[in-house]
Short mmCIF file of C-alpha atoms and ligand atoms in Angstrom, two decimals:
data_model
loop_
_atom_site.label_atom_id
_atom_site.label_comp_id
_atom_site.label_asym_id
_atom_site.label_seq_id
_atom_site.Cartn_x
_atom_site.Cartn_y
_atom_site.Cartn_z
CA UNK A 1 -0.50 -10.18 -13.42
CA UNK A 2 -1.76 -11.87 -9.72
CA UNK A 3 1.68 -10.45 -8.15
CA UNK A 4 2.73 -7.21 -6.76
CA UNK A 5 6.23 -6.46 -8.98
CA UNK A 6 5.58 -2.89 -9.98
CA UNK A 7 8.65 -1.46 -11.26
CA UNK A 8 10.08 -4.75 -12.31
CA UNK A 9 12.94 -5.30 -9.85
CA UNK A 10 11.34 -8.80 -8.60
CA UNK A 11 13.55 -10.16 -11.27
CA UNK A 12 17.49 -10.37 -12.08
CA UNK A 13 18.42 -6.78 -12.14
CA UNK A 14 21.79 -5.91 -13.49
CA UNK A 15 22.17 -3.43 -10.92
CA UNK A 16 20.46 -5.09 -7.91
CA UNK A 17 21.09 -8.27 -8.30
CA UNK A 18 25.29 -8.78 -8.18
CA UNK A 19 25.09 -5.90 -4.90
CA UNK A 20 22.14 -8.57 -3.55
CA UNK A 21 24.54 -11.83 -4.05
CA UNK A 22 27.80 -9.80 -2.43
CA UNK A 23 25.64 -9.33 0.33
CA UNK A 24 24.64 -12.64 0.87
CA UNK A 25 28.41 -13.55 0.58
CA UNK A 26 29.39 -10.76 3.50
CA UNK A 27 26.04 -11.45 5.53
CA UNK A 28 24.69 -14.54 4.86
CA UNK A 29 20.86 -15.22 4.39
CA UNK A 30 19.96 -14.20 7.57
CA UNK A 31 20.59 -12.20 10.85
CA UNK A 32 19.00 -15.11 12.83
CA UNK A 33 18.39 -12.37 15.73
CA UNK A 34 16.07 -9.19 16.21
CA UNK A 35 17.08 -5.72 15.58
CA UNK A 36 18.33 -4.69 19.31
CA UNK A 37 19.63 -7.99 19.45
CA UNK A 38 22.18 -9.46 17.11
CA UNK A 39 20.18 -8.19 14.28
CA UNK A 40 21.34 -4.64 13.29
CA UNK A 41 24.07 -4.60 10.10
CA UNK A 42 25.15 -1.53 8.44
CA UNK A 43 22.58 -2.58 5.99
CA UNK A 44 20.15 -1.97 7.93
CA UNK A 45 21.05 1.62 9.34
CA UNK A 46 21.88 2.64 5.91
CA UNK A 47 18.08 1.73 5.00
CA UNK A 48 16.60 3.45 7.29
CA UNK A 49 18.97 6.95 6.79
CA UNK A 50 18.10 6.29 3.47
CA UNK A 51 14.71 5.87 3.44
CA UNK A 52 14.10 8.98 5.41
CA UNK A 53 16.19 11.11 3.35
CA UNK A 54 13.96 9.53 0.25
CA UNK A 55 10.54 10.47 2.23
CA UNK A 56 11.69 13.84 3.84
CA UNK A 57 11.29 12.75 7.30
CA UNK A 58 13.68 13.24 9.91
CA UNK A 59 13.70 9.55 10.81
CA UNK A 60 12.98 5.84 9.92
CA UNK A 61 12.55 2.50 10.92
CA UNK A 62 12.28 -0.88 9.29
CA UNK A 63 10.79 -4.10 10.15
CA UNK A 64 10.62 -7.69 8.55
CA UNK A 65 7.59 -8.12 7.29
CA UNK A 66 4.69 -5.05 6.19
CA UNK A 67 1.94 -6.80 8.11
CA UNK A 68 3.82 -6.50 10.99
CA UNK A 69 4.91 -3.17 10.89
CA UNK A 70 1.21 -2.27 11.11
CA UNK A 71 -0.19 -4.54 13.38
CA UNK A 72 3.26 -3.77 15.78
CA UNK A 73 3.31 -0.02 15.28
CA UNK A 74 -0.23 0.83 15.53
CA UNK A 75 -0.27 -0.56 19.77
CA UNK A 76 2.73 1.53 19.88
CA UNK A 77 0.84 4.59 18.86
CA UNK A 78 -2.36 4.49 20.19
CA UNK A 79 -4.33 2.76 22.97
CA UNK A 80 -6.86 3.30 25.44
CA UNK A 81 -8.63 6.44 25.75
CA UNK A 82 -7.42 6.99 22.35
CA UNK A 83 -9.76 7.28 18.89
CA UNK A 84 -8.41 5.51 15.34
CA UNK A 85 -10.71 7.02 12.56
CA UNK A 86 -10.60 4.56 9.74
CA UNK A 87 -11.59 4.16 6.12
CA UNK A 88 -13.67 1.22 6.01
CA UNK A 89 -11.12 -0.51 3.44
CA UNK A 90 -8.48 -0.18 4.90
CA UNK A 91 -5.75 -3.74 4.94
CA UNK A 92 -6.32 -6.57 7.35
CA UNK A 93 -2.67 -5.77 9.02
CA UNK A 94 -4.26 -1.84 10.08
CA UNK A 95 -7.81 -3.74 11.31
CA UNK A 96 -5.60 -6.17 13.66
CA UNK A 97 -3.20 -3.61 14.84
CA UNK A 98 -5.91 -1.43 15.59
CA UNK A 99 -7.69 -4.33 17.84
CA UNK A 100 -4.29 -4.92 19.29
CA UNK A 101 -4.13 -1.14 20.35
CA UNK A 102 -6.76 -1.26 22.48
CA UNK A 103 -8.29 2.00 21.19
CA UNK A 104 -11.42 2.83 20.13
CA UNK A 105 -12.16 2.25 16.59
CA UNK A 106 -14.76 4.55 14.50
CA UNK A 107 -14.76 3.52 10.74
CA UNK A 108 -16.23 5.89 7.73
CA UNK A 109 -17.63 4.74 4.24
CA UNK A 110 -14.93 4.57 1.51
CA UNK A 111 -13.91 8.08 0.90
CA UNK A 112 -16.67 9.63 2.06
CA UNK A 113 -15.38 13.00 3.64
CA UNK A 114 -18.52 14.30 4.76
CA UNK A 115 -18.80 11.16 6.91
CA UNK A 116 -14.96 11.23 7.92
CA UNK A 117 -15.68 15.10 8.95
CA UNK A 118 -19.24 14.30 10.99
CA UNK A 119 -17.21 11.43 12.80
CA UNK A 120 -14.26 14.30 14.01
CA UNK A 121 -16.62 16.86 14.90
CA UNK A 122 -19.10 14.69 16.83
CA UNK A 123 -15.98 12.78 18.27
CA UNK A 124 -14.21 15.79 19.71
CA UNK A 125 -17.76 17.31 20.83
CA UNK A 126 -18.83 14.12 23.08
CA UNK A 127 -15.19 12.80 24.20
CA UNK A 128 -14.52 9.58 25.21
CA UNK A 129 -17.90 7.27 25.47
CA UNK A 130 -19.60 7.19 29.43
CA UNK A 131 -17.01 9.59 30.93
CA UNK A 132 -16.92 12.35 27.96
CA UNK A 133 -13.17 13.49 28.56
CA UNK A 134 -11.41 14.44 25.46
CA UNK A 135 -10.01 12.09 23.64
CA UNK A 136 -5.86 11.39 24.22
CA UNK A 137 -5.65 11.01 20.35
CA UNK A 138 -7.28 11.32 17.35
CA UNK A 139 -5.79 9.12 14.32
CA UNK A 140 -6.91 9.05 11.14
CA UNK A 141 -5.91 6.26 9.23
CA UNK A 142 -6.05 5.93 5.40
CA UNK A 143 -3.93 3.93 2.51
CA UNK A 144 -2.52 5.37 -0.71
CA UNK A 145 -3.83 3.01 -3.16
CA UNK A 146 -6.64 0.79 -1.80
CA UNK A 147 -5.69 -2.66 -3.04
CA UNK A 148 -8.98 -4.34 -4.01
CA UNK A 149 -10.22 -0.59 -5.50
CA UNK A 150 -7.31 0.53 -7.14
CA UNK A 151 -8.47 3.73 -6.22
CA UNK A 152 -6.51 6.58 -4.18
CA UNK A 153 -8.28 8.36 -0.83
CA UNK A 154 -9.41 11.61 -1.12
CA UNK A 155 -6.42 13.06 0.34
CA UNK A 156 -5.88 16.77 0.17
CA UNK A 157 -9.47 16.64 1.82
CA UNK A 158 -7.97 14.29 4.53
CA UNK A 159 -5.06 16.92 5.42
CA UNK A 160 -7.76 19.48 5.28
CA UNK A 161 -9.51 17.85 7.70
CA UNK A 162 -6.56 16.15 10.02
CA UNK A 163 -5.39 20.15 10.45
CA UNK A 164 -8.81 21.54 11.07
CA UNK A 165 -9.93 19.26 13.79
CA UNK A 166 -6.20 18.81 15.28
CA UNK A 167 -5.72 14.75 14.81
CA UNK A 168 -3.07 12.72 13.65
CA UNK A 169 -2.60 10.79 10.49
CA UNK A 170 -0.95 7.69 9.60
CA UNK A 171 -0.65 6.68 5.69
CA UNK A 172 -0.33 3.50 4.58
CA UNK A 173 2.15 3.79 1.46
CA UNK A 174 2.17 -0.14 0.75
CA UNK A 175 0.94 0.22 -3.03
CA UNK A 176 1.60 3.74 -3.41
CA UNK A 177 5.50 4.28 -2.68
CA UNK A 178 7.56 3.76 -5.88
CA UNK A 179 4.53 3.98 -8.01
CA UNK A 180 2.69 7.26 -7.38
CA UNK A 181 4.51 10.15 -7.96
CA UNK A 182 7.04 11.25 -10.68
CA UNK A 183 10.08 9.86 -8.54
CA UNK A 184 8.10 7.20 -6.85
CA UNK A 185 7.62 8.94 -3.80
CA UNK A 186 3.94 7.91 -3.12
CA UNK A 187 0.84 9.77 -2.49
CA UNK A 188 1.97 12.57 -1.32
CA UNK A 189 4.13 13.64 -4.28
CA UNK A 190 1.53 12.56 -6.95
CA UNK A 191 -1.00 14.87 -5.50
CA UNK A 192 1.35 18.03 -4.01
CA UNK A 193 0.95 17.19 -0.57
CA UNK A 194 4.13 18.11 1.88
CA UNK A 195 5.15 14.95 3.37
CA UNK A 196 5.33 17.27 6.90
CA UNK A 197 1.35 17.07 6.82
CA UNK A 198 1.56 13.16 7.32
CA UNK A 199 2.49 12.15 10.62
CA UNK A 200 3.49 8.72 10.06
CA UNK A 201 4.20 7.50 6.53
CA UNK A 202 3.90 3.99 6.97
CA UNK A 203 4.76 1.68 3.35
CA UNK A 204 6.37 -2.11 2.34
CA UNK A 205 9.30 -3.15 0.36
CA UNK A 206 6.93 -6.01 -0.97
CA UNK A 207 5.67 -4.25 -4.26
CA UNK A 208 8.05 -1.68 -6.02
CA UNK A 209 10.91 -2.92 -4.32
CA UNK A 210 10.86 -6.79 -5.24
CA UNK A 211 11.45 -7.82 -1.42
CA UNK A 212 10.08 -7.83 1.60
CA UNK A 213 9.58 -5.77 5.02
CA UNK A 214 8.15 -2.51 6.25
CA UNK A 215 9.09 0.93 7.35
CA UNK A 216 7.38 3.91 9.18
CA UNK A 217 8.98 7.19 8.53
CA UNK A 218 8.43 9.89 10.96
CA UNK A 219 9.81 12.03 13.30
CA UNK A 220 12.87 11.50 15.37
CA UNK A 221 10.63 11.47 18.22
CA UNK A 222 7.95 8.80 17.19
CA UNK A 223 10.39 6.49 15.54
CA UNK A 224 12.42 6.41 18.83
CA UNK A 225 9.38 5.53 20.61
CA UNK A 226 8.79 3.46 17.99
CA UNK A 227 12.46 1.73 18.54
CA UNK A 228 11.68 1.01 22.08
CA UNK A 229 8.33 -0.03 22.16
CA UNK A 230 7.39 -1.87 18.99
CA UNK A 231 6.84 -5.15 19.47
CA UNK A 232 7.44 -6.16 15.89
CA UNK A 233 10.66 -4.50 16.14
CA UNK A 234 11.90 -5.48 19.48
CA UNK A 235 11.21 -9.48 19.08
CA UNK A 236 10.94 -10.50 15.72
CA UNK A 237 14.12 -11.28 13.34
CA UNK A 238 15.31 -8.32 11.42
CA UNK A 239 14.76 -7.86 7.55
CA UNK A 240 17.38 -10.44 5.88
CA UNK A 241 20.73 -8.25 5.15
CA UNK A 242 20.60 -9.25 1.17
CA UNK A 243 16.56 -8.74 1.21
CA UNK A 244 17.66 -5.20 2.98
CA UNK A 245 20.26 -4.64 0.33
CA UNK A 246 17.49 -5.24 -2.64
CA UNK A 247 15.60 -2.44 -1.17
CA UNK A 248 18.73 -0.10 -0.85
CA UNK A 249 19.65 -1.38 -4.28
CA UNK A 250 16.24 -0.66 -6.07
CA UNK A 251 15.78 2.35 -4.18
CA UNK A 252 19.48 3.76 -5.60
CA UNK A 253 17.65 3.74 -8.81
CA UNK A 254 14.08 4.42 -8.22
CA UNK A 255 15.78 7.53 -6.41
CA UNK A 256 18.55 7.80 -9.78
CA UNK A 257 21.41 7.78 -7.00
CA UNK A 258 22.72 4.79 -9.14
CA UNK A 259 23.56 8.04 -11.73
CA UNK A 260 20.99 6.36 -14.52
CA UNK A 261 17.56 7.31 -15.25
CA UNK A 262 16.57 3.71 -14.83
CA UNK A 263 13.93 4.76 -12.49
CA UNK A 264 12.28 7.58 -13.69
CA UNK A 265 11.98 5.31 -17.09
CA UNK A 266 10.05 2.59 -14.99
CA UNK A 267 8.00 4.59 -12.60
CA UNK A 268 6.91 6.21 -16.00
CA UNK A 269 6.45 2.82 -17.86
CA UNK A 270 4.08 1.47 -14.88
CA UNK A 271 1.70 4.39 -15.24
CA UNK A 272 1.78 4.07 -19.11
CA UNK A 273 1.25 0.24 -18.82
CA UNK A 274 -1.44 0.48 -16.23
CA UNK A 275 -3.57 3.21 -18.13
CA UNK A 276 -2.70 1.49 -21.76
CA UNK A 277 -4.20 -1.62 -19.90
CA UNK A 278 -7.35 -0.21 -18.51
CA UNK A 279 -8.05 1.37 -21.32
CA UNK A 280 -7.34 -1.47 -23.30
CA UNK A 281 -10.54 -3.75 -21.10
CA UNK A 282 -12.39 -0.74 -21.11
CA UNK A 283 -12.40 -1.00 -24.76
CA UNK A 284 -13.38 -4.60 -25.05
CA UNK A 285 -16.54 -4.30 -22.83
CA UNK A 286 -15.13 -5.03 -19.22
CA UNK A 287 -15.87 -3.35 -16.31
CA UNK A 288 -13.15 -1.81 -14.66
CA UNK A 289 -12.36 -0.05 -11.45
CA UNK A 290 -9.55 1.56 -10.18
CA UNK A 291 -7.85 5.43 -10.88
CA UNK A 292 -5.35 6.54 -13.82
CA UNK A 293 -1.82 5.50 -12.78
CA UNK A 294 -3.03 3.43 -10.53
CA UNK A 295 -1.36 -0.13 -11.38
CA UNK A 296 -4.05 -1.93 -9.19
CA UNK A 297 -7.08 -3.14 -11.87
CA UNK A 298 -10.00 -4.88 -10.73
CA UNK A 299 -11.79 -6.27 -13.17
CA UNK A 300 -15.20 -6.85 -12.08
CA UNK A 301 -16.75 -10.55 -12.09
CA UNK A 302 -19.84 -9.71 -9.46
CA UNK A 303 -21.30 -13.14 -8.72
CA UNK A 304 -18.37 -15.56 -6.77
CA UNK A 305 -19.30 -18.51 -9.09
CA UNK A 306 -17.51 -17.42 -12.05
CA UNK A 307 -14.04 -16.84 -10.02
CA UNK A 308 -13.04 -20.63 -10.40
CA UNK A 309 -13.54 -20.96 -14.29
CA UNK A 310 -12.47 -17.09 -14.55
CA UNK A 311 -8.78 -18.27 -13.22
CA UNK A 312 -8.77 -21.63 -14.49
CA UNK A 313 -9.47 -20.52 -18.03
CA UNK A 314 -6.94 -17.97 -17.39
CA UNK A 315 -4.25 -20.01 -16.23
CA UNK A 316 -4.68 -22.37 -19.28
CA UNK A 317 -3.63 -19.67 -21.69
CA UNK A 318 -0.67 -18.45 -18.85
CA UNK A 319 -2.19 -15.32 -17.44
CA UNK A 320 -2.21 -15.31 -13.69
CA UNK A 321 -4.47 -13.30 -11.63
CA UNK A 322 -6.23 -13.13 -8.51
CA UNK A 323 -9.48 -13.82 -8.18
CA UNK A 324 -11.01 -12.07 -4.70
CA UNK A 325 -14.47 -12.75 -3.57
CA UNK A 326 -16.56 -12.80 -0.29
CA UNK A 327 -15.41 -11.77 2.77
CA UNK A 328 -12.90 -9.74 1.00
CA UNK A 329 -15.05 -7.94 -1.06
CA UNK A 330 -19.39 -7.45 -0.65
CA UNK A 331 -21.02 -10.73 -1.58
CA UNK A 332 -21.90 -9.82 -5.19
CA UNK A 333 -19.09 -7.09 -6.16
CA UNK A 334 -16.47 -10.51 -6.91
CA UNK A 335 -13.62 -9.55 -9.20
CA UNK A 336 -10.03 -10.14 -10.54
CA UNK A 337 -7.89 -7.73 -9.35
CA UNK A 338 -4.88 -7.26 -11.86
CA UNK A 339 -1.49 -6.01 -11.04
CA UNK A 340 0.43 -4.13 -13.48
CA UNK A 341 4.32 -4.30 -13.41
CA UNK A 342 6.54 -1.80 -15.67
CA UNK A 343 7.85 -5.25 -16.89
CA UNK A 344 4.96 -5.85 -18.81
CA UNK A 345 6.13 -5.51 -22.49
CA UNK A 346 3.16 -4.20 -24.79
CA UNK A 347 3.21 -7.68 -26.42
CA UNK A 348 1.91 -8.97 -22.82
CA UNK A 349 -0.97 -6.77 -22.24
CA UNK A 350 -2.21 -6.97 -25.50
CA UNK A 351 -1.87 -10.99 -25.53
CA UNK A 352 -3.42 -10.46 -21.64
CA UNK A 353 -6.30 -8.20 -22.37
CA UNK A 354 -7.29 -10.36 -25.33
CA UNK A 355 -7.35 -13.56 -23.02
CA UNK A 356 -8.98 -11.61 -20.37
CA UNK A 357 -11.88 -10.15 -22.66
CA UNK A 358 -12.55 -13.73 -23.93
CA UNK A 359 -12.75 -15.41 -20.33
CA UNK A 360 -15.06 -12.50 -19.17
CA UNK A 361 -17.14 -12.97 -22.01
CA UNK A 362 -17.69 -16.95 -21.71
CA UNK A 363 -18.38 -16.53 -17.48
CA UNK A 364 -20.90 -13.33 -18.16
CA UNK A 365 -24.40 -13.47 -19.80
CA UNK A 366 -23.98 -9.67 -19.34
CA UNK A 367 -21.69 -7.03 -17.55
CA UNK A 368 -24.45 -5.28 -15.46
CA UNK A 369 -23.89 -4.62 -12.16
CA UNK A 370 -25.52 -4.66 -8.92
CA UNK A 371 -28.03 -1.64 -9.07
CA UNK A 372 -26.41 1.14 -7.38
CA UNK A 373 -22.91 0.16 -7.73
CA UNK A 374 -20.80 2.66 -9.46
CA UNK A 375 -18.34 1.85 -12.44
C1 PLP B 1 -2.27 -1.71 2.37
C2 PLP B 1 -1.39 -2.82 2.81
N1 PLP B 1 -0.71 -2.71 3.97
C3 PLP B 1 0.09 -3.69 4.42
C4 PLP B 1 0.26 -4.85 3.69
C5 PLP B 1 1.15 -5.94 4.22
O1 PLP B 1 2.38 -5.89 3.60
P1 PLP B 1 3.32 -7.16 3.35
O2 PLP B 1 2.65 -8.01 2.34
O3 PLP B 1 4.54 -6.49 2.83
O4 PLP B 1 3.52 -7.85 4.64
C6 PLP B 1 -0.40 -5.01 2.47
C7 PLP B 1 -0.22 -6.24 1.68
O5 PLP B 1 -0.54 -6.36 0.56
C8 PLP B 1 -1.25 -3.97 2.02
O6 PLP B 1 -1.94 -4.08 0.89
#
């Protein structure tokens, strides 16, 4: 439970798996070049038609690793004289790109919209700091599932506002896409929202997809900017061709293009798993955060000591999970954040949330929290 294999398809997959192996046989492991270099195979262009079809954007691009998509894309989009709104948990890989970008950074609580709306208003009213000229951009950046929280933004607010006050808004999909949604196709599906309204859908191949990379899905015009100017893209080796054709494989039945309903039957199974889980901990005294269908549980610890025994006891019994403390999270909100896979068999959890209930009960006197923090 410490690793990000959503829908399963980390493992042997009859489906994926013999496409994955031909593909190593055709390709080889590697492209040992960058995309406008050597590094472009049919693979490749096929993932990105297909990904766009998938998202209902006009274009898409890919890149090797998630990190970098973000911390490469993000200079690409924005820069000086320009304004990146930001929730304040936002991933490491947004923080640095942002930094890289040059632009000026104002950050707002964890979903608090009245704070995201001030920030706009006040932003657009005063302009850029000393000289006060408007502001080139205004980009609001948010996540789909917050991965420490569980939790999802507030987003049909966040549209509200991005249209209202004229900005731009970039969503990362990392832990959303292929889990949210009743096809898997992230936030936007799983609460209504027209994929249009999101400038830049931004998401990795790292959790649902059991491999690795990025992509930003947009329109033709930004990912051809993108294409050119993307530093990421332009000098770093391209996704491995069989690593490209486990995402095109998983996504053939997360999408049910493979003709099964494969995927529907483990998007479902993750949300049942993660909510028979929760409820499950909830049950046996354990404080835990995170929203329904959200396969992201952190199980709260609060006080950093216990995460060494927490894990170790753990591991003894074969349950692995990650234990996050300070600087990751506030000094006293330490946890284990659980990831939920629609792999899990029943048999699992229930072996897992009896281990997990006993460990939490010989590291706390008592479950209280920090006054003020809410459960
Ligand atoms: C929200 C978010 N964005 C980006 C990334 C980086 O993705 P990757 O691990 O695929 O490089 C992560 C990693 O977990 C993440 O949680």
């Amino acid at each position: 439970m410490g690793s990000y294999n959503y829908l399963g398809f980390a493992a042997k997959d009859e489906y994926c798996t013999p496409k994955v192996v031909s593909a190593v046989q055709k390709h080889g492991w590697t492209t040992c070049s960058s995309r406008i270099e050597a590094g472009t195979s049919e693979v490749h262009t096929h993932l990105e038609a297909f990904v766009a079809s998938y998202l209902g954007k006009p274009a898409a691009l890919c890149w090797g690793m998630g990190f970098a998509t973000n911390t490469t894309v993000l200079p690409s989009l924005v820069g000086k004289g320009c304004l990146v709104v930001s929730d304040q948990l936002n991933h490491r890989s947004i923080a640095s790109g942002v930094k890289l970008s040059g632009a000026k950074v104002k950050v707002f609580l964890h979903n608090d919209m009245i704070q995201l709306e001030k920030i706009l208003r006040d932003s657009i009213i005063q302009g850029q700091p000393r000289t006060g000229r408007p502001w080139k951009k205004i980009l609001i950046v948010v996540e789909g599932i917050y991965s420490m929280e569980g939790d999802m933004p507030v987003f049909r607010k966040i549209v509200e506002l991005k249209k209202k006050y004229n900005c731009y808004l970039y969503l990362d999909e990392a832990h959303s896409i292929g889990a949210l949604g009743k096809t898997g196709r992230g936030l936007c599906e799983h609460v209504g929202v027209d994929t249009k309204d999101v400038d830049i859908l931004m998401g990795t191949f790292t959790k649902s997809f059991g491999s690795c990379g990025g992509y930003i899905a947009s329109s033709k015009e930004v990912i051809e900017h993108l294409r050119s100017t993307s530093a990421g893209f332009l000098y770093a080796t391209s996704i491995s061709v069989p690593a490209a054709q486990q995402i095109v494989s998983s996504l053939e039945i997360i999408s049910g293009v493979d003709g099964s309903d494969r995927g529907a039957t483990k998007i479902q199974q993750l949300k049942d798993n993660a909510n028979y889980l929760r409820a499950r901990l909830k049950e046996g005294g354990i404080i835990v955060l995170g929203a329904k269908d959200s396969p992201i549980l952190p199980l709260m610890l609060y006080q950093p000591a216990k995460l060494p025994a927490f894990s170790r006891m753990l591991l003894e019994h074969g349950v692995a999970v990650v234990v996050v403390g300070f600087p990751a999270t506030p000094l006293l909100l330490a946890r284990a954040r659980l990831c939920i896979s629609a792999a899990h068999t029943k048999a699992d959890m229930d072996y897992a949330a009896k281990i997990l209930i006993k460990a939490t009960n010989m590291v706390s006197a008592c479950y209280l929290p920090p006054v003020g923090h809410i459960t």
